[in-house]
CSV table of C-alpha atoms in Angstrom, one decimal:
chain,number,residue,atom,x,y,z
U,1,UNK,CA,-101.3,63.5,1.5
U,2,UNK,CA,-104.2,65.5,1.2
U,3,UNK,CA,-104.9,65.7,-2.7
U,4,UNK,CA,-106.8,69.1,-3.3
U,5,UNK,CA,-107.1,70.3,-6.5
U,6,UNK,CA,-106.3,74.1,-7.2
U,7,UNK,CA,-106.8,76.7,-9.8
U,8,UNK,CA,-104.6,79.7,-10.5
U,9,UNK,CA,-103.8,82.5,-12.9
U,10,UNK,CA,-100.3,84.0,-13.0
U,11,UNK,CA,-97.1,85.2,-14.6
U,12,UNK,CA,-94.6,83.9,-15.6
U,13,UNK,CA,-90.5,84.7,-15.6
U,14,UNK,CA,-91.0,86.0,-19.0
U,15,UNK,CA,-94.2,88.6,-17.8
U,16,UNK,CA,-96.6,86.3,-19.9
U,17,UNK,CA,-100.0,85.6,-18.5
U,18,UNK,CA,-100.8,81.7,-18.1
U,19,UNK,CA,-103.2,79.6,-15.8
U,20,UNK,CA,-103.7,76.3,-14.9
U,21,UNK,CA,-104.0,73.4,-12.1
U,22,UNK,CA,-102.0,72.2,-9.3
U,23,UNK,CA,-102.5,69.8,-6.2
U,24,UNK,CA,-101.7,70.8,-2.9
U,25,UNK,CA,-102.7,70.1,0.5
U,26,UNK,CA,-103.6,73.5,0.6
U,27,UNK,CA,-103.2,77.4,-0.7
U,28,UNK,CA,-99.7,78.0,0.7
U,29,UNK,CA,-98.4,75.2,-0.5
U,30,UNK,CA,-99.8,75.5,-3.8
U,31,UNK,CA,-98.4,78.9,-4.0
U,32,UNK,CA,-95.0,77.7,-3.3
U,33,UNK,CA,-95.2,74.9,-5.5
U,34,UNK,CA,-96.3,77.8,-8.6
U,35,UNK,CA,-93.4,79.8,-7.0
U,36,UNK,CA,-90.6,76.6,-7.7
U,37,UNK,CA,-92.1,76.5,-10.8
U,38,UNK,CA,-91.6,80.7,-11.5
U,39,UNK,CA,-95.2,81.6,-11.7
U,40,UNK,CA,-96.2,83.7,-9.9
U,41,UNK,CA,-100.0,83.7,-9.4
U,42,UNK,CA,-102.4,86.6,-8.8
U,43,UNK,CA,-105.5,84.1,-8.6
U,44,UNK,CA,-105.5,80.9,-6.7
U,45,UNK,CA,-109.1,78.8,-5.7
U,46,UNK,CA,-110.0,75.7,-5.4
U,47,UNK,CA,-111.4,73.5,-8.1
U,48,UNK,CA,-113.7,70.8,-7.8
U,49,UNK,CA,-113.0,66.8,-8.1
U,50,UNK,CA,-115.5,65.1,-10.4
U,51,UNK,CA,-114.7,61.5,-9.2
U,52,UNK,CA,-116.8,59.8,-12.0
U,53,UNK,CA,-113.2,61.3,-14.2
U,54,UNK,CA,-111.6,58.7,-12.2
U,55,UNK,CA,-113.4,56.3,-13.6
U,56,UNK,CA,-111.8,52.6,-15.4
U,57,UNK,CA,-112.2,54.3,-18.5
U,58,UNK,CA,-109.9,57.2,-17.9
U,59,UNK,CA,-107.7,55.1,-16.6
U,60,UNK,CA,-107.4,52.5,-19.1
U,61,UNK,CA,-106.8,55.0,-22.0
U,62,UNK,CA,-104.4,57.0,-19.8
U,63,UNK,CA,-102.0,53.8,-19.5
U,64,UNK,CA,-102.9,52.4,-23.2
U,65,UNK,CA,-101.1,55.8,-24.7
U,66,UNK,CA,-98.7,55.7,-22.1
U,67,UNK,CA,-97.8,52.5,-23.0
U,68,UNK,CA,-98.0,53.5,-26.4
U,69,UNK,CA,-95.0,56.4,-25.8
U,70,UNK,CA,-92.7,54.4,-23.6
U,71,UNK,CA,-92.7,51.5,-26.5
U,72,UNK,CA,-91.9,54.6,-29.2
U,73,UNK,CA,-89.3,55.4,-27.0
U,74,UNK,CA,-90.3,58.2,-25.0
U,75,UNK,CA,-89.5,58.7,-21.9
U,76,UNK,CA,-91.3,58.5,-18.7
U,77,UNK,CA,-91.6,61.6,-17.9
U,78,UNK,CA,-91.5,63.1,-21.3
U,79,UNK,CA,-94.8,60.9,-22.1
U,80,UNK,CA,-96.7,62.4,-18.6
U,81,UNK,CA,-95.8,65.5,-19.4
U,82,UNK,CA,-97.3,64.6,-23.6
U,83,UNK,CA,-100.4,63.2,-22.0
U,84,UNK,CA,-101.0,66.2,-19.7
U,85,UNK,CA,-100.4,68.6,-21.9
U,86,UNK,CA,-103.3,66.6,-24.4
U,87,UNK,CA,-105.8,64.8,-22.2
U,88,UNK,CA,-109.4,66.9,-22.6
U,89,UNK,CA,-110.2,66.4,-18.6
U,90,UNK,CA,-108.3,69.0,-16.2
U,91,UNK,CA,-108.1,67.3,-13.2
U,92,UNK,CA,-106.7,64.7,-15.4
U,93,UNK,CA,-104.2,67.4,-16.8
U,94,UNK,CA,-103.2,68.5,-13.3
U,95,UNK,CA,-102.7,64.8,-12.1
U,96,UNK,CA,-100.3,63.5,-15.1
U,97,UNK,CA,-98.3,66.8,-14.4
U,98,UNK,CA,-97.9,66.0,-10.9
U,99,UNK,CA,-96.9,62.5,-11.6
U,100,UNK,CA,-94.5,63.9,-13.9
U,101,UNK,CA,-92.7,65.9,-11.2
U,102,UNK,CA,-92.7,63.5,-8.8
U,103,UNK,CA,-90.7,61.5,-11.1
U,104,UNK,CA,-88.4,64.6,-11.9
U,105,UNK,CA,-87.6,64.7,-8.3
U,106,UNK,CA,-86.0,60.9,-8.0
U,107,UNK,CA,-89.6,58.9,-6.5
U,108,UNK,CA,-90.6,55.8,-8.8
U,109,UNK,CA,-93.5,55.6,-10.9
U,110,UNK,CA,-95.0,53.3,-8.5
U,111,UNK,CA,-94.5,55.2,-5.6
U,112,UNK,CA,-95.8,58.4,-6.7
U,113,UNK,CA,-99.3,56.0,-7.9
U,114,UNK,CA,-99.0,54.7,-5.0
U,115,UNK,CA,-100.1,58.8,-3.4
U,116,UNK,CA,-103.2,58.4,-5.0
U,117,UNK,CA,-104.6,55.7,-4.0
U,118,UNK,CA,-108.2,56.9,-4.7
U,119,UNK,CA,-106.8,56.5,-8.8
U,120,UNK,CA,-104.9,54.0,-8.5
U,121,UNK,CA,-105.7,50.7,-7.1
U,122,UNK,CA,-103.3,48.5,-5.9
U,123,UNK,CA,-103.0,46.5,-9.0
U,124,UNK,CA,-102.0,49.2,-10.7
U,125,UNK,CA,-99.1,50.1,-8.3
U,126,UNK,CA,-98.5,46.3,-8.0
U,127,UNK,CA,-97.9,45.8,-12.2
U,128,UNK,CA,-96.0,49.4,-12.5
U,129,UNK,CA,-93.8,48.5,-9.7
U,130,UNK,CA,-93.3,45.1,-11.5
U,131,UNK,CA,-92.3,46.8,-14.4
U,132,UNK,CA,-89.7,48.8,-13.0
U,133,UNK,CA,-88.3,45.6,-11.6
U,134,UNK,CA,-88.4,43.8,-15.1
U,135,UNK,CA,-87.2,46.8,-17.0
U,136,UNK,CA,-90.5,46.3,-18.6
U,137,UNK,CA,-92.5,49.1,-17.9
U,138,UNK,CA,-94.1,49.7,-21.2
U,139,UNK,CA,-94.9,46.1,-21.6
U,140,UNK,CA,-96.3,45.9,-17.9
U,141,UNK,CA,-98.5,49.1,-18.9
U,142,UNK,CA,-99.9,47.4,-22.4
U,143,UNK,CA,-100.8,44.4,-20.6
U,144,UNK,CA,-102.6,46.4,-17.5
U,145,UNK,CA,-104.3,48.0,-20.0
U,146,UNK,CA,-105.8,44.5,-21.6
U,147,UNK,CA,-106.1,43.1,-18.1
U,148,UNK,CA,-108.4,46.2,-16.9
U,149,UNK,CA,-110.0,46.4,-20.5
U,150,UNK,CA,-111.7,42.4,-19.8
U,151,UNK,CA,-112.3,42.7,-16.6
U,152,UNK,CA,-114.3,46.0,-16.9
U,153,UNK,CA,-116.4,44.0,-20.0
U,154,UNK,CA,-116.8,41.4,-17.9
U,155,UNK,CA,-118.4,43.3,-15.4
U,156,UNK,CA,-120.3,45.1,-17.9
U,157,UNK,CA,-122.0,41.7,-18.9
U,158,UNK,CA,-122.7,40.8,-15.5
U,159,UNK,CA,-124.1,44.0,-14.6
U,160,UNK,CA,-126.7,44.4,-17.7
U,161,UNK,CA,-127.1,40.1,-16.8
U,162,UNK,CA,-128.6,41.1,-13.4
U,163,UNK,CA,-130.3,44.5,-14.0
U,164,UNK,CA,-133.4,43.6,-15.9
U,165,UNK,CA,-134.3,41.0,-13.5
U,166,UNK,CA,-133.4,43.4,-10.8
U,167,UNK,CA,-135.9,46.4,-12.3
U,168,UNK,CA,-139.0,43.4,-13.3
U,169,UNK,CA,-138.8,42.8,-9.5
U,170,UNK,CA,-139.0,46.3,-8.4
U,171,UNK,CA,-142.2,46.7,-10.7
U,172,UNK,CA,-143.1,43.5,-9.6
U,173,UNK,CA,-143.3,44.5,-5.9
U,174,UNK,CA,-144.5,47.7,-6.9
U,175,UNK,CA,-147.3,46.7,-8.6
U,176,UNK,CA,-148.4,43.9,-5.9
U,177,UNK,CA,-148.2,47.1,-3.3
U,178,UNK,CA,-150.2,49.3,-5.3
U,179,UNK,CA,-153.0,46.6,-6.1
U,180,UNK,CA,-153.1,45.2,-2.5
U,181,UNK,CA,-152.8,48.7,-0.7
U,182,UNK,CA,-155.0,50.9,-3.2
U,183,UNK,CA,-157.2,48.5,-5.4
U,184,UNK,CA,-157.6,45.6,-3.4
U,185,UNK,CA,-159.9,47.6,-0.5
U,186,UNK,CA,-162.5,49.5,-3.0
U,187,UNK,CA,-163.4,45.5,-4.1
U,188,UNK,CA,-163.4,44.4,0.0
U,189,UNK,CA,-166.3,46.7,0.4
U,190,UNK,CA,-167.8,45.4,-2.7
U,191,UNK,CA,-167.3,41.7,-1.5
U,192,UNK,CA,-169.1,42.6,2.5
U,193,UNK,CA,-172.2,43.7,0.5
U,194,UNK,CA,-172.5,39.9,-0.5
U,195,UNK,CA,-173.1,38.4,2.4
U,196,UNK,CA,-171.6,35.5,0.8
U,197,UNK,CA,-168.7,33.3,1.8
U,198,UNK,CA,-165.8,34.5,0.1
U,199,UNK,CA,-162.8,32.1,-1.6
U,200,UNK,CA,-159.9,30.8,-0.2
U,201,UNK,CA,-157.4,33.0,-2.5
U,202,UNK,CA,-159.6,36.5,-2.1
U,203,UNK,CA,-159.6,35.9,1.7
U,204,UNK,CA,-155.8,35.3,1.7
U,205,UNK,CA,-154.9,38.8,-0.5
U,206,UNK,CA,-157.7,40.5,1.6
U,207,UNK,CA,-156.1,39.5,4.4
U,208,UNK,CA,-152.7,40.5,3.3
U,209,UNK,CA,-154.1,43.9,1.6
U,210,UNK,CA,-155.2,44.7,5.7
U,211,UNK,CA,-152.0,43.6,7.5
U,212,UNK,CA,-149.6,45.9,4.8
U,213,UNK,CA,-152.3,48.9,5.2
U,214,UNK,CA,-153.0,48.4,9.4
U,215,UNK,CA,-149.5,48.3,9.6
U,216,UNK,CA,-148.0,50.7,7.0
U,217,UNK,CA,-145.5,52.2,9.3
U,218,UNK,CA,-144.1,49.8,11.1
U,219,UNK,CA,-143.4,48.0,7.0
U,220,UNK,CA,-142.1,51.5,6.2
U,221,UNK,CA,-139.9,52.0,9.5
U,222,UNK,CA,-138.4,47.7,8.3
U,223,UNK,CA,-138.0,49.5,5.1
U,224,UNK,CA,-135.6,52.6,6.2
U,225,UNK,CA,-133.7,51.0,8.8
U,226,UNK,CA,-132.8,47.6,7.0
U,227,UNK,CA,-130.4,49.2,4.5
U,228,UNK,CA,-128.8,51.3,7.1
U,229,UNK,CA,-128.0,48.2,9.1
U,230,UNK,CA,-127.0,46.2,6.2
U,231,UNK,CA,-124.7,49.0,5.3
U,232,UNK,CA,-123.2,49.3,9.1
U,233,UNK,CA,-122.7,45.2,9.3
U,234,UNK,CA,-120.6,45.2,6.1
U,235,UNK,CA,-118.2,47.4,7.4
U,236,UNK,CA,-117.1,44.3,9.8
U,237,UNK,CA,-115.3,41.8,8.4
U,238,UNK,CA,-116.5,39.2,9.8
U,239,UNK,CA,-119.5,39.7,8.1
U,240,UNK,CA,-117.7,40.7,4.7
U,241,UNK,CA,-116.4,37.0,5.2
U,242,UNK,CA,-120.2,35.3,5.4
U,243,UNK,CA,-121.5,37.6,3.1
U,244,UNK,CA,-118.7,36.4,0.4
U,245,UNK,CA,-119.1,32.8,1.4
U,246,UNK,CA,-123.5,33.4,1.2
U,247,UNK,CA,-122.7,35.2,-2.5
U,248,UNK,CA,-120.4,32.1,-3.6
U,249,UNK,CA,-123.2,29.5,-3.3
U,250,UNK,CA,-126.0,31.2,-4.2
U,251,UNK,CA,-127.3,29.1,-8.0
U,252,UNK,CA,-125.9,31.4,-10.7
U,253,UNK,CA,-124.6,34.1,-9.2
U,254,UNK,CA,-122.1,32.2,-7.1
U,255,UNK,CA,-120.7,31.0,-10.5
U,256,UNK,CA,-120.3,34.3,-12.4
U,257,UNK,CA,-118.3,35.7,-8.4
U,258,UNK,CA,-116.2,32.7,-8.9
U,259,UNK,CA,-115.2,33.2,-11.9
U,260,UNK,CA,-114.6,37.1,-12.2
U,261,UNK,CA,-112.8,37.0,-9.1
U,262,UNK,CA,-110.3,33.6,-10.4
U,263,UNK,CA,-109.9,35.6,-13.7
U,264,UNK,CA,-108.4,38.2,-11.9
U,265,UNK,CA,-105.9,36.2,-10.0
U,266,UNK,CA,-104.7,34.5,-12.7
U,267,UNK,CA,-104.2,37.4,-14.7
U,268,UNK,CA,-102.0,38.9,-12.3
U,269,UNK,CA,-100.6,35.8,-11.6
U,270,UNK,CA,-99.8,35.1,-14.7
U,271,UNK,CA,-98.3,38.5,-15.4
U,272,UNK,CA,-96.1,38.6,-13.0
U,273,UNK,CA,-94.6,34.7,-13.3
U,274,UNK,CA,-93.9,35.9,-17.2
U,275,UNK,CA,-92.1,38.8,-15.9
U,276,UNK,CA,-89.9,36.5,-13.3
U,277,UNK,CA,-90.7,37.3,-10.2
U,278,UNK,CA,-91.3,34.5,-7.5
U,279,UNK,CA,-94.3,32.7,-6.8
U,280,UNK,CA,-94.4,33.4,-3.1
U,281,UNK,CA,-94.2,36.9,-4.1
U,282,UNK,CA,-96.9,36.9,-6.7
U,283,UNK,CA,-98.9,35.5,-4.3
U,284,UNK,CA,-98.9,38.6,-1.9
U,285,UNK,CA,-99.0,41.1,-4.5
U,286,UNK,CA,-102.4,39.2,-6.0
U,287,UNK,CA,-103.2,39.3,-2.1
U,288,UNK,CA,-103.2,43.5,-1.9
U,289,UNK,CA,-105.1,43.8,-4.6
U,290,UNK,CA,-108.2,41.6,-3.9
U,291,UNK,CA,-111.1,43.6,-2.3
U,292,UNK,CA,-113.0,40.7,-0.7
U,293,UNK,CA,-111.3,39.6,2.5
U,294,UNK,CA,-112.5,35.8,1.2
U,295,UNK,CA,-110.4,35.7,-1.4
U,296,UNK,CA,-107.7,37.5,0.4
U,297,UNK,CA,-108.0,35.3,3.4
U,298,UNK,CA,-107.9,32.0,0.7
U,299,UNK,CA,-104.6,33.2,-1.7
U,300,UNK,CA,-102.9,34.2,2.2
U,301,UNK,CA,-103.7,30.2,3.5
U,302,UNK,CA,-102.2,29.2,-0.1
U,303,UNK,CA,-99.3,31.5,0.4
U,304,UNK,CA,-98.3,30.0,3.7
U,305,UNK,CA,-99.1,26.3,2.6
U,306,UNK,CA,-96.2,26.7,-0.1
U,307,UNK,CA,-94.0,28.3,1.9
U,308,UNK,CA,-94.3,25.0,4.5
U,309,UNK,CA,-93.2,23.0,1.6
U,310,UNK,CA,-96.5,22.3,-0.2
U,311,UNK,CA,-96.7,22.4,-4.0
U,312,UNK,CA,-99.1,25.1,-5.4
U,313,UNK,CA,-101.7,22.7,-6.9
U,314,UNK,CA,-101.6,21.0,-3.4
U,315,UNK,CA,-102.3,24.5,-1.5
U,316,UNK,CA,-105.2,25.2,-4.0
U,317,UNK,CA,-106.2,21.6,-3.3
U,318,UNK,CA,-106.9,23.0,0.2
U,319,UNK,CA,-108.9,25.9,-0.7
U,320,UNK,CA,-112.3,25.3,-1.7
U,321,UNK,CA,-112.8,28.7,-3.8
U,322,UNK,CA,-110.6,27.1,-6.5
U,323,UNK,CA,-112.0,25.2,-9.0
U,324,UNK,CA,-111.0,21.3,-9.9
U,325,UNK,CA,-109.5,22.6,-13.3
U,326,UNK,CA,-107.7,25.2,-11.3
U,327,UNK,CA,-105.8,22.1,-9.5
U,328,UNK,CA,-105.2,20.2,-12.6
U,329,UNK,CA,-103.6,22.8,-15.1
U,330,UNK,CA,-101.9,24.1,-12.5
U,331,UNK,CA,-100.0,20.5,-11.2
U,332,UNK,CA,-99.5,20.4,-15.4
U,333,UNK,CA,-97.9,23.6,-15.4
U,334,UNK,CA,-95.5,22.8,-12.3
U,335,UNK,CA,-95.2,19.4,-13.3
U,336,UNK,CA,-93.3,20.4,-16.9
U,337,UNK,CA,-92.4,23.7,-16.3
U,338,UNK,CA,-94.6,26.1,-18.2
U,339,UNK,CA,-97.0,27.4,-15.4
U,340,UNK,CA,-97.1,31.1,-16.7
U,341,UNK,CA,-98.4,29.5,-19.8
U,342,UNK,CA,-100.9,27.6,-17.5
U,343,UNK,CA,-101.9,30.7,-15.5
U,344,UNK,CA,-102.7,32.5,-18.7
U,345,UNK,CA,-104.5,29.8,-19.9
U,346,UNK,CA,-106.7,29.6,-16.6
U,347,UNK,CA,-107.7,33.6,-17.0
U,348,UNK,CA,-108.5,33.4,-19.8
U,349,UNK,CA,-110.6,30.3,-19.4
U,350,UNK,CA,-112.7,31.7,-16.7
U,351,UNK,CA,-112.9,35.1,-18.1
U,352,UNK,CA,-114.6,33.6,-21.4
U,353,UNK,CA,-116.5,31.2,-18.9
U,354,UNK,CA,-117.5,33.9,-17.3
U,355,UNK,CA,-119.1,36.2,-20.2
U,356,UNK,CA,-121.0,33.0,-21.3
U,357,UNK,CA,-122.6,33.2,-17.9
U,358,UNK,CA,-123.8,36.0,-17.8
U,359,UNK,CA,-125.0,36.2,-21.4
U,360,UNK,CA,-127.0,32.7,-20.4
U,361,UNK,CA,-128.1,34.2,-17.0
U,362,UNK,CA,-129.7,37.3,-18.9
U,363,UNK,CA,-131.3,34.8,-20.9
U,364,UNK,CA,-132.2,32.5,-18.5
U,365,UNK,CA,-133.8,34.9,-16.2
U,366,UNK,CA,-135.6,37.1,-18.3
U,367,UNK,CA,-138.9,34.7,-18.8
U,368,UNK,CA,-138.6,33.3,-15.2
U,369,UNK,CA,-139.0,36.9,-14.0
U,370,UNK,CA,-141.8,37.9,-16.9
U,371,UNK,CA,-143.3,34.1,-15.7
U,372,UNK,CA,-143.2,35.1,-11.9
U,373,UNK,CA,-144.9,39.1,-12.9
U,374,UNK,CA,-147.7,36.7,-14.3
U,375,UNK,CA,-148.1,34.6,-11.6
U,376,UNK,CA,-148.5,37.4,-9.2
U,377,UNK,CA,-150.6,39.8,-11.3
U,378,UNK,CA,-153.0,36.6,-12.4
U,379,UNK,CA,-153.5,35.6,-8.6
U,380,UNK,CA,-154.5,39.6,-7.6
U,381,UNK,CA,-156.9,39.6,-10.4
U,382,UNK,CA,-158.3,35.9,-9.6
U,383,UNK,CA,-159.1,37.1,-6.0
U,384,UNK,CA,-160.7,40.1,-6.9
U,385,UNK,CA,-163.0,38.6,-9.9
U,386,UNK,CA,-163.8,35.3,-8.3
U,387,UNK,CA,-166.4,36.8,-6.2
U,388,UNK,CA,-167.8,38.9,-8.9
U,389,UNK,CA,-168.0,35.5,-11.6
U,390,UNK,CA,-169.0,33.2,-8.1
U,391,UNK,CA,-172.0,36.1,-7.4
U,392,UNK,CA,-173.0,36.5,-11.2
U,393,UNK,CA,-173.2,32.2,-11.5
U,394,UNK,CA,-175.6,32.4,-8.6
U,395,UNK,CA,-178.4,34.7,-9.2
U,396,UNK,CA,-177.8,32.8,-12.7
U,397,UNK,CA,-179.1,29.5,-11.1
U,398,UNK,CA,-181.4,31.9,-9.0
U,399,UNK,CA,-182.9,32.5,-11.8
């Protein structure tokens, strides 16, 4: 459905004046929907969508206090209806309500998430439909909550990891253009007046300082179109798969992708062999909810390798995304019985793996990059001074 969010003023069966939000696919509908519900409006517009109030955030503390109703003993419905009547953000307001209807009419919880699928990812759908399976909802719910709470610190940590090396780079190249394109020539007429050989390393930047300047647009025009063909090959998948499998080896970074991605899977995994339901199962659901068609591609081969009789360390034997400790605690787990113990251990293993990672990469790259501004700021000012001190020694001995 078409999700459009609407604003109206109105009256209600007892004449008083009250306004709100509804979603609709459009302004009839959301009249008749304010009609079901005995309003009737006399101002109806649309309202806009701030999709940064969709953010993990919102989310996470939406199903934390739902959680926190259901295991009071609130109903459902009666605790979508508590958080929309409390929750600060109005599009937020609108949506709980509308969940909380859908659910008054007979549709699961699950189903009606599964509407909004620019909320709701799949895991969330995946665990609430879990829940209502188990009877467990307000446990499935609490431990969603955790689950999305670590993995959006995790990717916190890896974020700050790789953003000041990213920004020293951009001033990096930034300064090496400037210098080249804007310094670099004033001192190249300098050096002509000479009439002196000029050193290796001054003839080398010179030399670069004229190719970047002679051919400034076609390195402009590279610069434009690059992204927007990066952008257009990533929407194939076979490239999704090569770009994955590039990311994965790559020194570092490969590690912390590894592990954020096998924290995730065992977390669900985990979750959902504590909560009884099958392996083969499990499997799929963890399948839907992994973006990278890599990983999707890998836990589908493992899928189909037990279901042809293989045991589940044996299929992640195959695969060579999964890590050698992956393989061992898993044949422990299947070998005495307590693989949801196993699982959990594995996520959390890698998730605390993980967050060391990133803390040592941060730390780790942070004088390479400062050592690597040096280098190229102390070779630009080499080349430009090395005639000056060469000239200034000669009419020295000159003299």
């Amino acid at each position: 459905m078409d999700n459009l969010l609407w604003r109206w003023r109105g009256v209600n069966k007892e004449g008083a004046s009250c306004e709100g939000m509804v979603w609709a696919s459009d302004k009839i509908n959301a009249s008749l929907q304010l009609m079901d519900d005995e309003v009737q409006p006399f101002m109806l517009k649309r309202a806009s969508i701030n999709p940064r109030h969709w953010g993990s955030e919102h989310k996470i503390l939406a199903i934390r206090q739902l959680a926190a109703l259901l295991q009071a003993g609130v109903s459902l419905t009666q605790g979508l209806m508590m958080l929309a009547s409390q929750h600060p953000i109005a599009q937020w307001r609108a949506l709980l309500g509308e969940l909380a209807k859908q659910l008054g009419r007979g549709v699961a919880f699950s189903e009606t998430l599964r509407q909004w699928p620019a909320v709701f990812p799949p895991l969330y759908i995946l665990l609430m439909r879990t829940g209502e399976m188990t009877g467990k909802l307000d446990v499935c719910c609490q431990q969603l909550a955790q689950q999305q709470e670590d993995q959006q610190k995790l990717r916190k940590q890896v974020i700050k990891a790789l953003r000041y090396p990213a920004f020293i780079f951009t001033v990096a190249l930034l300064l090496t253009l400037g210098m080249t394109c804007f310094v670099l020539p004033q001192f190249t007429a300098i050096y002509r007046s000479f009439n002196t050989p000029l050193p290796l390393v001054t003839r080398a930047v010179i030399a670069l300082s004229e190719a970047l300047i002679q051919h400034a647009a076609l390195w402009l025009s590279v610069l434009v179109i690059t992204p927007v063909v990066i952008i257009r090959l990533r929407r194939r998948p076979q490239w999704q798969l090569r770009e994955a499998a590039w990311l994965l080896k790559m020194p570092l970074f490969g590690a912390l992708i590894r592990g954020q991605q096998l924290s995730q899977i065992y977390t669900v995994l985990s979750l959902m062999q504590r909560a009884g339901i099958p392996l083969l199962q499990s499997l799929g659901s963890v399948e839907e909810t992994l973006a990278s068609p890599l990983w999707q591609q890998a836990v589908g081969r493992v899928k189909a390798s037990i279901a042809g009789g293989l045991p589940f360390w044996k299929a992640l034997e195959q695969e060579s995304v999964f890590t050698a400790l992956c393989i061992q605690l898993v044949r422990t787990g299947e070998e005495t019985g307590s693989l949801d113990l196993m699982l959990e251990k594995l996520a959390e293993w890698h998730l605390g793996q993980t967050s060391e990672r990133a803390q040592t990469l941060a730390a780790t790259l942070e004088p390479l990059m400062m050592m690597v501004i040096g280098l190229i700021v102390g070779t630009l000012v080499v080349a430009m001074y090395l005639p000056i001190f060469r000239l200034g020694d000669a009419m020295s001995g000159m003299n």
